[in-house]
XYZ file of C-alpha atoms in Angstrom:
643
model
C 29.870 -39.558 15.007
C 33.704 -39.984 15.594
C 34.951 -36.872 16.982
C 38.493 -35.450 18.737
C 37.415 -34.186 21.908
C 37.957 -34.866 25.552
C 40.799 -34.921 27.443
C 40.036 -37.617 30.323
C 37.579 -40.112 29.783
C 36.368 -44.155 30.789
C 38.183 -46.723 31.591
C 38.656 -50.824 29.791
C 38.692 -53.413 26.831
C 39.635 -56.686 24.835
C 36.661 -58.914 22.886
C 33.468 -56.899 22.332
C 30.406 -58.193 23.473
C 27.016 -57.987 24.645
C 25.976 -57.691 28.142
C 23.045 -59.684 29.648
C 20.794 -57.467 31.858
C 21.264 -59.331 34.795
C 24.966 -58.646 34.302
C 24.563 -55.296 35.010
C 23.751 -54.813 38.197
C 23.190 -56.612 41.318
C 19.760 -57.615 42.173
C 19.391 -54.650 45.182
C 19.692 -52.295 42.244
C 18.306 -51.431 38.600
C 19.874 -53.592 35.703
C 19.428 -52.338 31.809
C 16.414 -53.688 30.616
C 17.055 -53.055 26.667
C 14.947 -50.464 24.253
C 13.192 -53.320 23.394
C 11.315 -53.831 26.767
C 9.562 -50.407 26.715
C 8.034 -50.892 23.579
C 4.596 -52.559 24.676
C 4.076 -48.846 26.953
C 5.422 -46.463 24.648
C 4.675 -47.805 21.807
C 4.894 -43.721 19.982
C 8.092 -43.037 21.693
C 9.391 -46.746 20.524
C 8.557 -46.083 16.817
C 10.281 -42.160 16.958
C 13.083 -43.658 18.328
C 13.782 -46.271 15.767
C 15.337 -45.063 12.826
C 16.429 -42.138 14.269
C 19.942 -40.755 14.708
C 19.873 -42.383 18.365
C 19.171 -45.446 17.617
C 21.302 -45.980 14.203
C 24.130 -44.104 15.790
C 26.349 -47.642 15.827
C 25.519 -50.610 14.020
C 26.543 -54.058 12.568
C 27.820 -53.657 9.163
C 25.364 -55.330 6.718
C 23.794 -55.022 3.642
C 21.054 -53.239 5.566
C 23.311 -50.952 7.352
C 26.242 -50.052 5.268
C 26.181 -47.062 2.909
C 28.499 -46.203 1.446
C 30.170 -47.658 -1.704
C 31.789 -50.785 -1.720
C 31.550 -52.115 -5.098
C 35.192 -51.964 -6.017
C 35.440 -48.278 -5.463
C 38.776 -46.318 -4.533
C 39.708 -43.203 -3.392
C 43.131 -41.241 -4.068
C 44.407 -39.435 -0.713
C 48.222 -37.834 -1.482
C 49.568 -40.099 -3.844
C 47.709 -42.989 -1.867
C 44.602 -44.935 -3.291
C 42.437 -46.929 -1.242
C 39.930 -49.380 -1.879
C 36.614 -50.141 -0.956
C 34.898 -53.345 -1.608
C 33.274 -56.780 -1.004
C 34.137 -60.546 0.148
C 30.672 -62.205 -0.107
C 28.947 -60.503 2.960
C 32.076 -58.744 3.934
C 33.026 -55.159 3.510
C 36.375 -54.347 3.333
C 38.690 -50.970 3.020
C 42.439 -51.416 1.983
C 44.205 -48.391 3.832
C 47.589 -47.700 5.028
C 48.012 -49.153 8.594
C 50.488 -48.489 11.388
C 53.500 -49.019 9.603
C 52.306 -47.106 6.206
C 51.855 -50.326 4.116
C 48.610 -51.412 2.434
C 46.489 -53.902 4.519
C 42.877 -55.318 4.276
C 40.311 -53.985 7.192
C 37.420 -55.641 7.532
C 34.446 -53.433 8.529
C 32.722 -54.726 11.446
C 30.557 -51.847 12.898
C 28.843 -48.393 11.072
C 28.791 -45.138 12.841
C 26.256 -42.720 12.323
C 23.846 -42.572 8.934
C 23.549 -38.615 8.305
C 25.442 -36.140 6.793
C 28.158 -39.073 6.877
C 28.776 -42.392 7.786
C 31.945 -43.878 8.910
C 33.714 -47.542 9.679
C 35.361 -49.059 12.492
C 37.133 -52.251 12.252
C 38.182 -54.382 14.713
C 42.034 -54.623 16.191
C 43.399 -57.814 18.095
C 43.884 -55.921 21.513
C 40.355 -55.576 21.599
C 40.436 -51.483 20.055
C 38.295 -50.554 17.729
C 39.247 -47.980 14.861
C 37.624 -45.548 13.248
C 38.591 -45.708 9.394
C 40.029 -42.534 7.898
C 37.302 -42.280 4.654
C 33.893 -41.421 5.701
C 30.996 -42.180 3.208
C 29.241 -38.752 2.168
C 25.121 -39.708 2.927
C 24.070 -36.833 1.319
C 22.313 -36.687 -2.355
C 24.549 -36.596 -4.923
C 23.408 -33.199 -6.393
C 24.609 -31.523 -2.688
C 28.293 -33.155 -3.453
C 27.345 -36.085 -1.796
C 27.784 -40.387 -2.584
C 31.219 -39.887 -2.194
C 34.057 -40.792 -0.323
C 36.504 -38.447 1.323
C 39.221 -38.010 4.138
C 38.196 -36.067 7.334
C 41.649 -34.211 6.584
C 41.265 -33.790 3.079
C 43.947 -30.657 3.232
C 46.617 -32.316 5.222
C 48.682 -35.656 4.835
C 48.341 -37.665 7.625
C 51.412 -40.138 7.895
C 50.964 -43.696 9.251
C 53.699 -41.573 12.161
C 51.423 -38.997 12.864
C 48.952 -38.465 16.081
C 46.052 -37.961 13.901
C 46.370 -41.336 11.980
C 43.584 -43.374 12.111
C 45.191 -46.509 13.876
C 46.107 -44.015 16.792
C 44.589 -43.254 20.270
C 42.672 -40.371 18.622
C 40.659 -42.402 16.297
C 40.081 -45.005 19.210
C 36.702 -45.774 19.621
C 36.693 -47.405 23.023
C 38.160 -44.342 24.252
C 36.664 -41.436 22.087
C 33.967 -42.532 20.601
C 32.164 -45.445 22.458
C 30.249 -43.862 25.510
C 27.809 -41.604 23.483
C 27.283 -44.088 20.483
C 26.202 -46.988 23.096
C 24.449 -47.971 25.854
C 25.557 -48.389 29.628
C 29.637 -48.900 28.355
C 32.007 -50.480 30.196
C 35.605 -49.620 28.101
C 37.440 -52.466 30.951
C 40.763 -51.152 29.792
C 44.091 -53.186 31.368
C 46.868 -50.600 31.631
C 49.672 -53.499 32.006
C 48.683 -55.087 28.819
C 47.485 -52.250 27.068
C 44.517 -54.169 25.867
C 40.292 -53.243 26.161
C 37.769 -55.322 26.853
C 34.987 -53.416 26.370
C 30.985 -54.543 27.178
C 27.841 -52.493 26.432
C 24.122 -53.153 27.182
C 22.994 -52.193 23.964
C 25.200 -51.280 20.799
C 23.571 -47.800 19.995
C 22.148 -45.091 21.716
C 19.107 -47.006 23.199
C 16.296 -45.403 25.596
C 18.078 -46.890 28.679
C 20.539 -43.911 27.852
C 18.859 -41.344 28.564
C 16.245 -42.728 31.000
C 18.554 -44.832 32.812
C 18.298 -48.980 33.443
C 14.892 -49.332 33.483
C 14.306 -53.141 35.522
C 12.169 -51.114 38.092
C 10.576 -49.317 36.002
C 9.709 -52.171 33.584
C 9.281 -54.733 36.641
C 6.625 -51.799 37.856
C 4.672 -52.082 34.945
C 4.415 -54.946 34.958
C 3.004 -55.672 38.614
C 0.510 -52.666 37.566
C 2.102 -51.378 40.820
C 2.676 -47.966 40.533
C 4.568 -46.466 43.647
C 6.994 -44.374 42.156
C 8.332 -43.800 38.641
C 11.050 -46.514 38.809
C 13.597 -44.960 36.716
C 16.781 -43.399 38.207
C 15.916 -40.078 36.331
C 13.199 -38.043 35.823
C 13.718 -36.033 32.496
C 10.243 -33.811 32.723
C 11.419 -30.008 32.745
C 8.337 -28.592 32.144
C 6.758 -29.854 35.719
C 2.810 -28.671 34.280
C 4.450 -25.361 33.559
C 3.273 -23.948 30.170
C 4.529 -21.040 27.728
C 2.493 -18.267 28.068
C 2.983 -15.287 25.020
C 3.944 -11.447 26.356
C 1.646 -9.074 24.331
C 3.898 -6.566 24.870
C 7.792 -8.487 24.192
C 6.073 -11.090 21.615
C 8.066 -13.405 23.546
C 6.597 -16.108 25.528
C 7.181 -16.698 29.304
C 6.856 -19.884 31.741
C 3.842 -19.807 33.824
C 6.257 -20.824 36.422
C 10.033 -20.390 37.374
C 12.095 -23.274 35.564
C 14.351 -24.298 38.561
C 17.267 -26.640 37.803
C 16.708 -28.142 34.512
C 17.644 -31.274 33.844
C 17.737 -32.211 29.950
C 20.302 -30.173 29.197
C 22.541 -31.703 32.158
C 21.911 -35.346 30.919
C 21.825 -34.484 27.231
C 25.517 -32.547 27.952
C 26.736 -36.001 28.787
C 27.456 -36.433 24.803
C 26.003 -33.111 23.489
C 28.901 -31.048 25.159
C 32.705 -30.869 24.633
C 33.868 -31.909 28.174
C 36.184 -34.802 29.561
C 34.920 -37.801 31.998
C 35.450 -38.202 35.938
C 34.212 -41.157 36.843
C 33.482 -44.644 35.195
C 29.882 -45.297 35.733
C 27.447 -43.001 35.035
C 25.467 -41.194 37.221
C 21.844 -40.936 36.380
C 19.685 -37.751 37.364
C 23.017 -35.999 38.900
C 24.216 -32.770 37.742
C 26.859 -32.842 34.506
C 29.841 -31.815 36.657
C 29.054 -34.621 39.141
C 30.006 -37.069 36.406
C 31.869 -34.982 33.650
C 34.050 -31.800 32.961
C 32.908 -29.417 30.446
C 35.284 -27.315 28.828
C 34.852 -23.568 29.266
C 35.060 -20.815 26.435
C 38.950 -21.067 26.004
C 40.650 -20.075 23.285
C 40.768 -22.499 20.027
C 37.424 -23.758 21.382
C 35.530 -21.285 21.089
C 35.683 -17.018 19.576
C 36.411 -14.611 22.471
C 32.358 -13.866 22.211
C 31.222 -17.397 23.102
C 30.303 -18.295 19.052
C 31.432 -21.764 17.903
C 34.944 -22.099 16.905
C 36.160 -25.765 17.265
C 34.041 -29.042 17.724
C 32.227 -28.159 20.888
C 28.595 -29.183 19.985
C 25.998 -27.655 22.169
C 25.705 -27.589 26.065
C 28.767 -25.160 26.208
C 27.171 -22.538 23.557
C 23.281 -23.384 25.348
C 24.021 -23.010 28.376
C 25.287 -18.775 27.386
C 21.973 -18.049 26.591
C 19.197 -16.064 27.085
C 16.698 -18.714 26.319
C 18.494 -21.018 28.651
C 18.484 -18.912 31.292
C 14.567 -18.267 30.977
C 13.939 -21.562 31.575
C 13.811 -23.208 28.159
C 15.056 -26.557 27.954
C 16.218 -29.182 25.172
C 12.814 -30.812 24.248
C 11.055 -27.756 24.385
C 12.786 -27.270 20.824
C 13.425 -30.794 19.940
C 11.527 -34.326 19.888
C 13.912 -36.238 22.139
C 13.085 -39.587 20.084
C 13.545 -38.425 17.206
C 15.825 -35.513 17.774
C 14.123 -33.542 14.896
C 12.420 -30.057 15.316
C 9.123 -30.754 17.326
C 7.645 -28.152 14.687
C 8.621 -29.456 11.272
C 11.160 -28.937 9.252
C 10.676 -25.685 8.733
C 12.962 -23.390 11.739
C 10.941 -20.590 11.586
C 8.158 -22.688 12.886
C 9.695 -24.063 16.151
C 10.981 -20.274 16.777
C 7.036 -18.733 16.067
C 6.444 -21.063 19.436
C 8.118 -18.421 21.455
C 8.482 -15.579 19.044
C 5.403 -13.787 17.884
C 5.738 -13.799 14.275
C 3.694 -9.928 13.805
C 6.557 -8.845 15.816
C 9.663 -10.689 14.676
C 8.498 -11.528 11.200
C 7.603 -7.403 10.419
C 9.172 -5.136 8.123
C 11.333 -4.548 10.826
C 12.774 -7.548 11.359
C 14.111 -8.948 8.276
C 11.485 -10.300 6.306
C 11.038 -13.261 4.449
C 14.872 -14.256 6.694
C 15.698 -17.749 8.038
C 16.080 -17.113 11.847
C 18.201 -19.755 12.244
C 20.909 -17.670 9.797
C 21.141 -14.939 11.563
C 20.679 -16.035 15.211
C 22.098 -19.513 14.943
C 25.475 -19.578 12.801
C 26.375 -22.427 11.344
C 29.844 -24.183 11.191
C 30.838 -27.305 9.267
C 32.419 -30.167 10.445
C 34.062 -33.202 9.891
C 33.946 -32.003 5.844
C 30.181 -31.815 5.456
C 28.375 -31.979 8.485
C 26.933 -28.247 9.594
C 26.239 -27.674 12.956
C 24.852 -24.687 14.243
C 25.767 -22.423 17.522
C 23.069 -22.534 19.950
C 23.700 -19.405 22.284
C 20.886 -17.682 19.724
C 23.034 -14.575 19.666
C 21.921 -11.203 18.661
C 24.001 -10.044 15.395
C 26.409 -7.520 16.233
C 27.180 -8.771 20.102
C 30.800 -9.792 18.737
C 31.747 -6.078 18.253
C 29.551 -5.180 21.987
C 31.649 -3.445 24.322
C 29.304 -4.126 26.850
C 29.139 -8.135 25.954
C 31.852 -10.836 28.221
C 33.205 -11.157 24.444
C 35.002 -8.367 24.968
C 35.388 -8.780 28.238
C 37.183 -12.492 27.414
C 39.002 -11.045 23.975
C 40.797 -8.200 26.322
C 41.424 -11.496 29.140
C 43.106 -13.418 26.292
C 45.793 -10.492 25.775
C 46.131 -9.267 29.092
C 44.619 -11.349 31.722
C 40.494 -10.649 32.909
C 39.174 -7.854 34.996
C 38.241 -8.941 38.142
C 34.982 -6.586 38.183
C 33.914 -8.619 34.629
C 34.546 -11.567 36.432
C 31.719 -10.646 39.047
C 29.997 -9.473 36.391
C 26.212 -11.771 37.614
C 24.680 -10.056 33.507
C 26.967 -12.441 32.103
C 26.189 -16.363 31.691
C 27.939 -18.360 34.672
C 30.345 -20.411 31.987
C 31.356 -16.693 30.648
C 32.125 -15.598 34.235
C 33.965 -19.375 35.036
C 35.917 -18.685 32.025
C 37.285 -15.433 33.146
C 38.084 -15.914 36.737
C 40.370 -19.233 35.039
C 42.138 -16.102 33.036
C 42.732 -13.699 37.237
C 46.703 -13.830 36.257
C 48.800 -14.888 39.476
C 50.059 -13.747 41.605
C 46.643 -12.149 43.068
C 46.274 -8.938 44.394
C 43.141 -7.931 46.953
C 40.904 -7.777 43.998
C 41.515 -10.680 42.351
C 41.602 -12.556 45.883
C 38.261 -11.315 46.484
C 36.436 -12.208 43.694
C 37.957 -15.543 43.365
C 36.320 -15.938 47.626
C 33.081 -14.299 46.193
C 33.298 -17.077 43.609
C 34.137 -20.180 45.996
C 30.469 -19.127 47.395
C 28.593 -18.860 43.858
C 25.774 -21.108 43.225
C 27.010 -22.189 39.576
C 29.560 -25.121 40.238
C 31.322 -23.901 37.302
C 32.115 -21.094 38.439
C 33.093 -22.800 41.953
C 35.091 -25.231 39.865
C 36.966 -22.001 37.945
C 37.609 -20.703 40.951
C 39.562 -23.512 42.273
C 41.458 -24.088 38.460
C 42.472 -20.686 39.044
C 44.010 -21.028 42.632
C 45.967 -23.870 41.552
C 48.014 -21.078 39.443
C 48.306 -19.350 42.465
C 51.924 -19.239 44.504
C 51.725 -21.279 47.651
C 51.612 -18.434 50.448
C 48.000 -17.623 48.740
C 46.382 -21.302 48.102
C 44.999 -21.989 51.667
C 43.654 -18.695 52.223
C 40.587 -19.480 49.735
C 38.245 -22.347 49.090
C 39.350 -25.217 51.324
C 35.691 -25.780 52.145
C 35.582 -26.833 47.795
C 37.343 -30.284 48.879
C 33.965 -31.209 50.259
C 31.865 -29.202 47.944
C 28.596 -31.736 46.719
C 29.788 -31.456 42.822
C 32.643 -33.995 42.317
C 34.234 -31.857 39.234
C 34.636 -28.481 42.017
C 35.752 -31.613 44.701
C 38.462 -32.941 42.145
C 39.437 -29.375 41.065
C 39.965 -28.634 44.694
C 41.917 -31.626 45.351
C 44.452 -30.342 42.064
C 44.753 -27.097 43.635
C 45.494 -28.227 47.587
C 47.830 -31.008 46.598
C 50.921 -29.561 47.079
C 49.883 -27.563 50.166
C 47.782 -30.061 52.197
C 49.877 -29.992 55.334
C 48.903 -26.136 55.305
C 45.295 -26.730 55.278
C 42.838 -26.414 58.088
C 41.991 -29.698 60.155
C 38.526 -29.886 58.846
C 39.831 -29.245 55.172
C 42.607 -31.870 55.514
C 39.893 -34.554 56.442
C 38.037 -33.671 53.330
C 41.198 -33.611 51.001
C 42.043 -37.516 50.980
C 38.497 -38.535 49.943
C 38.705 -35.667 47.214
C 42.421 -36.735 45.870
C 40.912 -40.136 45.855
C 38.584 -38.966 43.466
C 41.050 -37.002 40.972
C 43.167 -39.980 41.082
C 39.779 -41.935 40.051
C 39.474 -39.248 37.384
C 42.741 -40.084 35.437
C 42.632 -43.715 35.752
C 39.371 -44.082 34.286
C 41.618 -42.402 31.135
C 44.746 -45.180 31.497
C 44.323 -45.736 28.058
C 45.835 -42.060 27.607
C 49.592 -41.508 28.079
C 48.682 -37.752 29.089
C 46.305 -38.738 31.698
C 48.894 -40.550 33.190
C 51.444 -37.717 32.731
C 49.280 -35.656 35.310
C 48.751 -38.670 37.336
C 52.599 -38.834 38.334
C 52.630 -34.955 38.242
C 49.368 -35.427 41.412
C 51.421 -37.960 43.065
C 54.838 -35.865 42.703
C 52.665 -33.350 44.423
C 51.349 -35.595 47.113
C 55.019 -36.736 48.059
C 54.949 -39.960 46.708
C 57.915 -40.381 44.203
C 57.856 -44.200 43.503
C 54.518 -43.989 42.238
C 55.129 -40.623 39.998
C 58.145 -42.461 38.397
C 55.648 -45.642 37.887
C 53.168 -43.391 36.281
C 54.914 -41.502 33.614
C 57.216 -44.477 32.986
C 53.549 -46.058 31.692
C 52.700 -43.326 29.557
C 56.259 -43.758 28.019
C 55.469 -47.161 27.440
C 52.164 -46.322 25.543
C 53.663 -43.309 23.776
C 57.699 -43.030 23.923
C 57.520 -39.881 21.541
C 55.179 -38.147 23.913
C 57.385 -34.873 24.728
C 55.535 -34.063 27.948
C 56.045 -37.433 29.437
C 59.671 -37.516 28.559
C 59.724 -33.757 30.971
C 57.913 -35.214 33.751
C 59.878 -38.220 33.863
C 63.330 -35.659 33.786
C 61.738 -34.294 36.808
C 61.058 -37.250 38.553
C 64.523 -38.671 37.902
C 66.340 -35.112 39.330
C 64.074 -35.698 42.454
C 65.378 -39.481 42.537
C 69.027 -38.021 41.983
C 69.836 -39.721 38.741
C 71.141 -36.308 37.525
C 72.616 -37.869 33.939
C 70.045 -39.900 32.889
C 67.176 -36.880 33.760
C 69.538 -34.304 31.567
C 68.875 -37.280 28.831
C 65.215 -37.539 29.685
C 65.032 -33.519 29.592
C 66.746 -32.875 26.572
C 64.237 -35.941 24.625
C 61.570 -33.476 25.917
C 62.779 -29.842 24.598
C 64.101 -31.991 21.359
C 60.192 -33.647 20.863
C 58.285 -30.717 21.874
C 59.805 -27.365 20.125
C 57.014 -25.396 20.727
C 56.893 -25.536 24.528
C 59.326 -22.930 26.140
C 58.779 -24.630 29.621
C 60.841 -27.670 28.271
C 63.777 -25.424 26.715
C 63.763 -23.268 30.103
C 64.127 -26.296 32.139
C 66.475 -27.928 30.012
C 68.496 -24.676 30.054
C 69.090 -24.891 33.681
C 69.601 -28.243 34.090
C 72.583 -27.997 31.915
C 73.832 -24.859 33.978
C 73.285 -27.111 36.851
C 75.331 -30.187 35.248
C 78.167 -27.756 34.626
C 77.279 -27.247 30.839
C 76.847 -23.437 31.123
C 77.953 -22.782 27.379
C 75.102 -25.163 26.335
C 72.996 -24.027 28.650
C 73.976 -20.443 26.814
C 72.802 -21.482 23.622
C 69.562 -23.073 24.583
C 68.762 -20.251 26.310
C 69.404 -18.061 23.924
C 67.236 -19.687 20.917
C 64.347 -19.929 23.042
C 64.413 -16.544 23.907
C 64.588 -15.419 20.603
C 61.516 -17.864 19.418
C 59.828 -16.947 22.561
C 60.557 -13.402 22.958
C 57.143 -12.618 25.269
C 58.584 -15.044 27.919
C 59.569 -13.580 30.756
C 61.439 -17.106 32.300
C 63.710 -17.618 29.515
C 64.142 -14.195 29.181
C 65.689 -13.591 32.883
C 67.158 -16.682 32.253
C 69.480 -15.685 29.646
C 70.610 -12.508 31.107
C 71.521 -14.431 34.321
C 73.512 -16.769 31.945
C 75.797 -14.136 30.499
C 76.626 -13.083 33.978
């Protein structure tokens, strides 16, 4: 389902359509095969998978597909109605559109089935929208067969980020590489358009598995060399469960390793932004993608759930996790239902010895899944629940990272709970990216103990952290990252060096062009994003290169001219070029569209001291300071203005 997440994602579009196998790929290498091709083999695995949240995720609208109500139905949304109904075969919503006047949307494509279903319609630049009513799926005596807003408590104006014609409810962009098969978005930055291809329109077995030719050609031949398929999704490897009298917990016969599920089931089940265009099969997440880290508004200070981060980041904290259980040892991957039943208890007895956990003891008669596994509702009816199956009481710890991260968020982390090796890796990423700069001997060593760990997120941390770091103490840790073997550390690294590569070591240097290459990769493949192109001319500031800063952020105006951090960068860009009058314009369009930063009011501030406009700069100074009374900039900066 449609969801706000990622920061930097795929690339291209314009006409949708579908993709020949042979289009795919070049003949040297595997093409998608289509779902439909595995079905003589796996005939089971065919008939779990169809039907199932997978392979319904996107559809055709039809009679057989659409639910929701469309007999002349309407919905009221602040003083707004809507209406839903039907030309012949046709569905059609009548909504507010770009400008905030009625217009008839024709509904070319469903998305998802359960708790909700929603509606994308088709634009002439070759976007597809997601509509702003949802259908409720569910019965009608849990509040459901209805329609409803997925901001039911706030107006969202036709002017507002968050309307549904917007970037944000784009489904090239947002939506499209985790509700279909082998994606191509094909965005054009110079006409702003999308021509997007898929293999297959949903969620097909190709995505997961990989394209399948070989495997399929293998078959067959009845030749059997190797498996044929780019990935190889079997975490068990003959190991089996095996049940500790003594813990009532069961153990793996044999150590886990590097799992893979969750990495390739992170690619969609994980809140996390995209590095490259083409997925890469069988390859760690971070070679491919960026997941976000426990920050704040994300997730509570103890790792739970906050905002829509779905499941690899809250997984990937826990115990279970780290003993070696992986995704299908809980789940039927074709179906994605409990391999148990229904019934939670049951897939949790696998593990859990029910004398011991079900006793008088342990909260009889409970629902596991209540107390270990909290549940959080989004998108207005659709509960999810947190999967870093926490003990209850670990939020008020002492001894847990939560409170290690909740004392980080108001004063900056400890550098010993940063080394901390009893906490998950993402816990100990996320507090080595909260080491405040400038770094002292502690905080310089654990962020070199950290360049060395094992977990590339916390390698990857480490370097997110250095790029706070002053100058003088960038090159003096974790050069050897621009050439680490994760791309996410490698483009991290390349951030974090930019501005200092004529300081780094020879071998380092040699390393750094392939790596900026990359980040540079990373943000075009999100063109289609003003911001991404914001910190594209902020790299290539960095790297020296002016002309091409000033030609990236003067495209993310042209996508978005209200976009408040664009307008900044470009001020910058034009002081650099020496166009003093027309970067105080460009800096004051900033501080005016974005209130709530004080980096745009400080700047501002002194580039009207600078212009000769101290009284001005006075003022400015002064209400910032007094709306941003904690910051220490505007606070200096004001006392140096009354001088």
């Amino acid at each position: 389902m449609f969801r706000l997440t990622i920061v930097v994602v795929t690339l291209a579009f314009s006409t949708l359509c579908i993709a020949s196998p042979g289009s795919q790929a070049s003949a040297a290498e595997p093409a998608f095969a289509g779902s439909e091709a595995c079905r003589s083999c796996h005939e089971r695995e065919f008939e779990e998978w169809t039907n199932s949240h997978h392979q319904l995720a996107m559809q055709a609208a039809s009679e057989e597909t659409v639910l929701g109500d469309f007999n002349d139905a309407s919905v009221d949304y602040f003083g707004s109605t809507s209406f839903m109904f039907r030309k012949g075969e046709r569905y059609l919503m009548r909504t507010g559109n770009a400008a905030g006047e009625m217009q008839e949307f024709e509904i070319s494509y469903t998305f998802g089935v359960e708790p909700l279903q929603q509606y994308l319609t088709d634009f002439p630049d070759g976007r597809k929208q997601v509509l702003p009513f949802a259908w409720d799926t569910r019965p009608e005596d849990e509040g459901g067969q209805r329609w409803f807003h997925l901001y039911p408590e706030t107006e969202i104006r036709h002017d507002d980020d968050l309307h549904w014609t917007g970037r944000n409810f784009n489904w090239n962009y947002m939506c499209a590489e985790c509700h279909s098969t082998n994606l191509r978005q094909n965005y054009d930055l110079e006409s702003d358009t999308f021509r997007t291809t898929y293999a297959e329109v949903s969620v097909g077995c190709e995505a997961c598995h990989g394209p399948g030719s070989r495997h399929v050609a293998q078959a067959r031949s009845e030749f059997d060399a190797d498996f044929g398929l780019p990935v190889g999704l079997d975490d068990r490897r003959d190991a089996f469960w095996i049940m500790n009298a003594r813990t009532g917990i069961a153990e793996r016969s044999a150590p886990a390793g590097e799992l893979q599920q969750p990495e390739s089931c992170g690619r969609c089940h994980a809140r996390r932004s995209v590095l490259i265009e083409n997925y890469d099969y069988g390859k760690p997440l971070l070679d491919t993608h960026r997941p976000a880290l426990l920050d704040e508004g994300l997730y509570h200070a103890d790792g739970r759930i906050l905002d829509e981060v779905y499941v690899y980041g809250s997984f990937v904290q826990s115990k279970m996790y780290a003993a070696g259980v992986t995704c299908t040892d809980c789940h039927n991957p074709h179906t994605a239902e409990l391999r148990a039943g229904p019934n939670p208890n049951e897939t949790c007895a696998q593990c859990h010895a029910t004398e011991k956990f079900a006793a008088a003891t342990h909260a009889p008669g409970a629902d596991c899944v209540s107390c270990h596994m909290a549940e959080k509702t989004y998108m207005g009816v659709d509960g999810r629940r947190d999967h870093s199956f926490r003990l209850p009481g670990t939020s008020s710890d002492p001894s847990h990272y939560g409170a290690a991260i909740q004392e980080a968020r108001a004063s900056g982390a400890d550098p010993a709970a940063a080394l901390n090796t009893e906490f998950p890796p993402i816990a100990r990423a996320t507090l080595i990216t909260m080491l405040k700069a400038p770094f002292d001997a502690k905080e310089i060593a654990v962020l070199d103990h950290a360049t060395n760990d094992a977990n590339a997120l916390v390698r990857m941390a480490a370097m997110q952290a250095i790029h706070s770091a002053p100058p003088t103490q960038r090159p003096l840790i974790g050069t050897g990252l621009l050439a680490d073997p994760v791309r996410a550390v490698r483009v991290q690294a390349a951030l974090a060096f930019a501005g200092i590569r004529h300081q780094l070591p020879p071998d380092a240097a040699r390393s750094f062009a392939s790596a900026a290459s990359e980040y540079r990769q990373s943000l075009v493949t999100a063109a289609s994003r003003p911001e991404s192109l914001t910190m594209l001319s902020d790299f290539e500031f960095r790297l020296g290169d002016n002309a091409r800063s000033i030609e990236s952020v003067r495209h993310a105006l042209r996508l978005d001219p209200g976009n408040a951090t664009a307008r900044h960068a470009h001020g910058l860009a034009l002081i650099r070029e020496k166009d003093y009058d027309e970067a105080l314009v460009e800096l004051q369009r900033a501080y005016s569209l974005g209130p709530d930063n004080p980096r745009f009011a400080y700047v501002y501030a002194v580039a009207l001291n600078s212009m000769g406009q101290q009284d001005e700069a006075l003022r400015i100074a002064e209400l910032a300071r007094d709306r941003f009374p904690s910051d220490d900039d505007l606070r200096n900066l004001w006392q140096s203005l009354q001088r």
